[in-house]
PDB file of C-alpha atoms in Angstrom:
ATOM      1  CA  UNK A   1     216.083  80.914 -18.656  1.00 51.00           C
ATOM      2  CA  UNK A   2     218.735  78.393 -19.660  1.00 67.00           C
ATOM      3  CA  UNK A   3     219.241  77.627 -23.318  1.00 87.00           C
ATOM      4  CA  UNK A   4     216.522  75.571 -24.917  1.00 92.00           C
ATOM      5  CA  UNK A   5     216.377  73.109 -27.769  1.00 95.00           C
ATOM      6  CA  UNK A   6     213.531  71.954 -30.013  1.00 96.00           C
ATOM      7  CA  UNK A   7     214.211  68.452 -31.269  1.00 96.00           C
ATOM      8  CA  UNK A   8     212.395  65.604 -32.966  1.00 97.00           C
ATOM      9  CA  UNK A   9     211.207  62.988 -30.500  1.00 97.00           C
ATOM     10  CA  UNK A  10     212.520  59.461 -30.946  1.00 96.00           C
ATOM     11  CA  UNK A  11     210.071  56.667 -30.063  1.00 96.00           C
ATOM     12  CA  UNK A  12     212.492  55.297 -27.464  1.00 96.00           C
ATOM     13  CA  UNK A  13     212.330  58.634 -25.611  1.00 96.00           C
ATOM     14  CA  UNK A  14     208.522  58.846 -25.674  1.00 96.00           C
ATOM     15  CA  UNK A  15     208.236  57.866 -21.999  1.00 95.00           C
ATOM     16  CA  UNK A  16     210.041  61.108 -21.072  1.00 95.00           C
ATOM     17  CA  UNK A  17     206.921  63.036 -22.152  1.00 96.00           C
ATOM     18  CA  UNK A  18     205.516  61.961 -18.784  1.00 95.00           C
ATOM     19  CA  UNK A  19     207.499  64.935 -17.439  1.00 94.00           C
ATOM     20  CA  UNK A  20     205.123  67.196 -19.399  1.00 95.00           C
ATOM     21  CA  UNK A  21     201.776  65.401 -18.956  1.00 94.00           C
ATOM     22  CA  UNK A  22     200.495  62.463 -16.925  1.00 93.00           C
ATOM     23  CA  UNK A  23     200.791  59.612 -19.398  1.00 94.00           C
ATOM     24  CA  UNK A  24     199.555  57.068 -16.857  1.00 93.00           C
ATOM     25  CA  UNK A  25     196.331  58.999 -16.328  1.00 94.00           C
ATOM     26  CA  UNK A  26     195.844  59.295 -20.109  1.00 92.00           C
ATOM     27  CA  UNK A  27     197.144  55.802 -20.917  1.00 95.00           C
ATOM     28  CA  UNK A  28     194.818  55.123 -23.872  1.00 95.00           C
ATOM     29  CA  UNK A  29     195.665  58.437 -25.559  1.00 93.00           C
ATOM     30  CA  UNK A  30     199.371  57.931 -24.858  1.00 95.00           C
ATOM     31  CA  UNK A  31     199.238  54.537 -26.611  1.00 96.00           C
ATOM     32  CA  UNK A  32     197.474  55.990 -29.677  1.00 95.00           C
ATOM     33  CA  UNK A  33     200.061  58.785 -29.915  1.00 95.00           C
ATOM     34  CA  UNK A  34     202.931  56.319 -29.492  1.00 97.00           C
ATOM     35  CA  UNK A  35     201.567  54.018 -32.203  1.00 97.00           C
ATOM     36  CA  UNK A  36     201.198  56.989 -34.567  1.00 97.00           C
ATOM     37  CA  UNK A  37     204.757  58.087 -33.766  1.00 97.00           C
ATOM     38  CA  UNK A  38     206.153  54.623 -34.529  1.00 97.00           C
ATOM     39  CA  UNK A  39     204.104  54.305 -37.744  1.00 97.00           C
ATOM     40  CA  UNK A  40     205.339  57.686 -38.994  1.00 97.00           C
ATOM     41  CA  UNK A  41     201.865  59.235 -39.068  1.00 97.00           C
ATOM     42  CA  UNK A  42     202.875  61.575 -36.223  1.00 97.00           C
ATOM     43  CA  UNK A  43     206.031  63.644 -35.820  1.00 98.00           C
ATOM     44  CA  UNK A  44     206.519  65.068 -32.341  1.00 98.00           C
ATOM     45  CA  UNK A  45     208.932  67.813 -31.379  1.00 98.00           C
ATOM     46  CA  UNK A  46     210.096  68.423 -27.836  1.00 98.00           C
ATOM     47  CA  UNK A  47     211.054  71.724 -26.259  1.00 98.00           C
ATOM     48  CA  UNK A  48     213.705  70.928 -23.665  1.00 96.00           C
ATOM     49  CA  UNK A  49     215.883  72.865 -21.275  1.00 93.00           C
ATOM     50  CA  UNK A  50     219.024  71.108 -20.060  1.00 90.00           C
ATOM     51  CA  UNK A  51     217.580  67.812 -21.397  1.00 89.00           C
ATOM     52  CA  UNK A  52     214.380  68.224 -19.334  1.00 94.00           C
ATOM     53  CA  UNK A  53     211.222  67.853 -21.429  1.00 97.00           C
ATOM     54  CA  UNK A  54     209.181  71.059 -20.957  1.00 97.00           C
ATOM     55  CA  UNK A  55     206.804  71.129 -23.939  1.00 97.00           C
ATOM     56  CA  UNK A  56     205.712  69.171 -26.958  1.00 97.00           C
ATOM     57  CA  UNK A  57     203.799  69.555 -30.168  1.00 97.00           C
ATOM     58  CA  UNK A  58     203.029  67.135 -32.958  1.00 97.00           C
ATOM     59  CA  UNK A  59     202.103  67.119 -36.612  1.00 97.00           C
ATOM     60  CA  UNK A  60     199.717  64.389 -37.771  1.00 97.00           C
ATOM     61  CA  UNK A  61     199.647  63.547 -41.457  1.00 97.00           C
ATOM     62  CA  UNK A  62     196.389  61.615 -41.698  1.00 95.00           C
ATOM     63  CA  UNK A  63     193.395  61.216 -39.394  1.00 91.00           C
ATOM     64  CA  UNK A  64     190.674  60.392 -41.967  1.00 86.00           C
ATOM     65  CA  UNK A  65     188.856  63.709 -41.450  1.00 90.00           C
ATOM     66  CA  UNK A  66     189.276  66.297 -44.250  1.00 89.00           C
ATOM     67  CA  UNK A  67     188.496  69.056 -41.747  1.00 91.00           C
ATOM     68  CA  UNK A  68     191.871  68.186 -40.184  1.00 93.00           C
ATOM     69  CA  UNK A  69     194.025  66.517 -42.831  1.00 95.00           C
ATOM     70  CA  UNK A  70     194.217  66.350 -46.611  1.00 94.00           C
ATOM     71  CA  UNK A  71     197.189  64.369 -47.958  1.00 93.00           C
ATOM     72  CA  UNK A  72     200.011  66.639 -49.147  1.00 93.00           C
ATOM     73  CA  UNK A  73     197.899  69.762 -48.514  1.00 96.00           C
ATOM     74  CA  UNK A  74     196.607  70.002 -44.924  1.00 96.00           C
ATOM     75  CA  UNK A  75     198.366  68.741 -41.790  1.00 97.00           C
ATOM     76  CA  UNK A  76     197.042  68.625 -38.223  1.00 97.00           C
ATOM     77  CA  UNK A  77     198.833  70.253 -35.293  1.00 96.00           C
ATOM     78  CA  UNK A  78     198.185  67.931 -32.353  1.00 92.00           C
ATOM     79  CA  UNK A  79     199.080  67.584 -28.682  1.00 89.00           C
ATOM     80  CA  UNK A  80     200.473  71.054 -28.126  1.00 93.00           C
ATOM     81  CA  UNK A  81     201.254  71.187 -24.409  1.00 94.00           C
ATOM     82  CA  UNK A  82     203.653  72.935 -22.050  1.00 96.00           C
ATOM     83  CA  UNK A  83     204.466  71.631 -18.590  1.00 96.00           C
ATOM     84  CA  UNK A  84     202.628  73.355 -15.779  1.00 94.00           C
ATOM     85  CA  UNK A  85     204.889  75.937 -14.167  1.00 94.00           C
ATOM     86  CA  UNK A  86     206.378  76.896 -17.538  1.00 95.00           C
ATOM     87  CA  UNK A  87     203.168  78.131 -19.156  1.00 94.00           C
ATOM     88  CA  UNK A  88     202.674  81.777 -20.182  1.00 94.00           C
ATOM     89  CA  UNK A  89     206.392  82.169 -20.909  1.00 93.00           C
ATOM     90  CA  UNK A  90     206.228  82.018 -24.715  1.00 95.00           C
ATOM     91  CA  UNK A  91     207.265  78.361 -24.994  1.00 96.00           C
ATOM     92  CA  UNK A  92     204.026  77.355 -26.715  1.00 95.00           C
ATOM     93  CA  UNK A  93     204.536  80.084 -29.308  1.00 95.00           C
ATOM     94  CA  UNK A  94     208.072  78.865 -30.003  1.00 96.00           C
ATOM     95  CA  UNK A  95     206.790  75.314 -30.544  1.00 97.00           C
ATOM     96  CA  UNK A  96     203.893  76.440 -32.775  1.00 96.00           C
ATOM     97  CA  UNK A  97     206.213  78.606 -34.906  1.00 96.00           C
ATOM     98  CA  UNK A  98     208.597  75.667 -35.238  1.00 97.00           C
ATOM     99  CA  UNK A  99     205.780  73.315 -36.283  1.00 97.00           C
ATOM    100  CA  UNK A 100     204.421  75.777 -38.854  1.00 96.00           C
ATOM    101  CA  UNK A 101     207.878  76.222 -40.389  1.00 97.00           C
ATOM    102  CA  UNK A 102     208.397  72.455 -40.433  1.00 97.00           C
ATOM    103  CA  UNK A 103     205.017  71.865 -42.124  1.00 97.00           C
ATOM    104  CA  UNK A 104     205.930  74.451 -44.775  1.00 97.00           C
ATOM    105  CA  UNK A 105     209.245  72.683 -45.395  1.00 97.00           C
ATOM    106  CA  UNK A 106     207.283  69.464 -45.946  1.00 97.00           C
ATOM    107  CA  UNK A 107     205.208  71.271 -48.584  1.00 97.00           C
ATOM    108  CA  UNK A 108     201.913  71.630 -46.715  1.00 97.00           C
ATOM    109  CA  UNK A 109     199.781  74.656 -47.576  1.00 95.00           C
ATOM    110  CA  UNK A 110     197.441  74.473 -44.574  1.00 96.00           C
ATOM    111  CA  UNK A 111     197.647  73.547 -40.916  1.00 96.00           C
ATOM    112  CA  UNK A 112     194.715  72.874 -38.593  1.00 95.00           C
ATOM    113  CA  UNK A 113     194.371  72.406 -34.878  1.00 90.00           C
ATOM    114  CA  UNK A 114     191.747  71.519 -32.342  1.00 82.00           C
ATOM    115  CA  UNK A 115     191.508  72.852 -28.817  1.00 79.00           C
ATOM    116  CA  UNK A 116     190.706  70.801 -25.727  1.00 72.00           C
ATOM    117  CA  UNK A 117     189.765  72.172 -22.368  1.00 69.00           C
ATOM    118  CA  UNK A 118     192.271  71.331 -19.645  1.00 62.00           C
ATOM    119  CA  UNK A 119     190.649  69.045 -17.091  1.00 58.00           C
TER     120      UNK A 119
END
């Protein structure tokens, strides 16, 4: 595989995530995620190969549910997804490891995640 990069997503590049998941089909969710990204409540990192968005994962600071977030202690790993055709290649693991390390650097002691069934 070509060389990859994991980089922080800029709000102006958010539309490129459509390469990973159908943002039009999930328009309401895409808007919520975008608003959180702009507000700073969500940090999203992109796994890319030759500038093509292949995977993404986010950290959410606050969602008003202590099962998921506690300020300065527990952060929520959200929207972990790899583009179909690239799954089962270890990309998800690379993104998760990156997010865990990043959360530690921010001083969080715990990380949570939820799992959705692909439909």
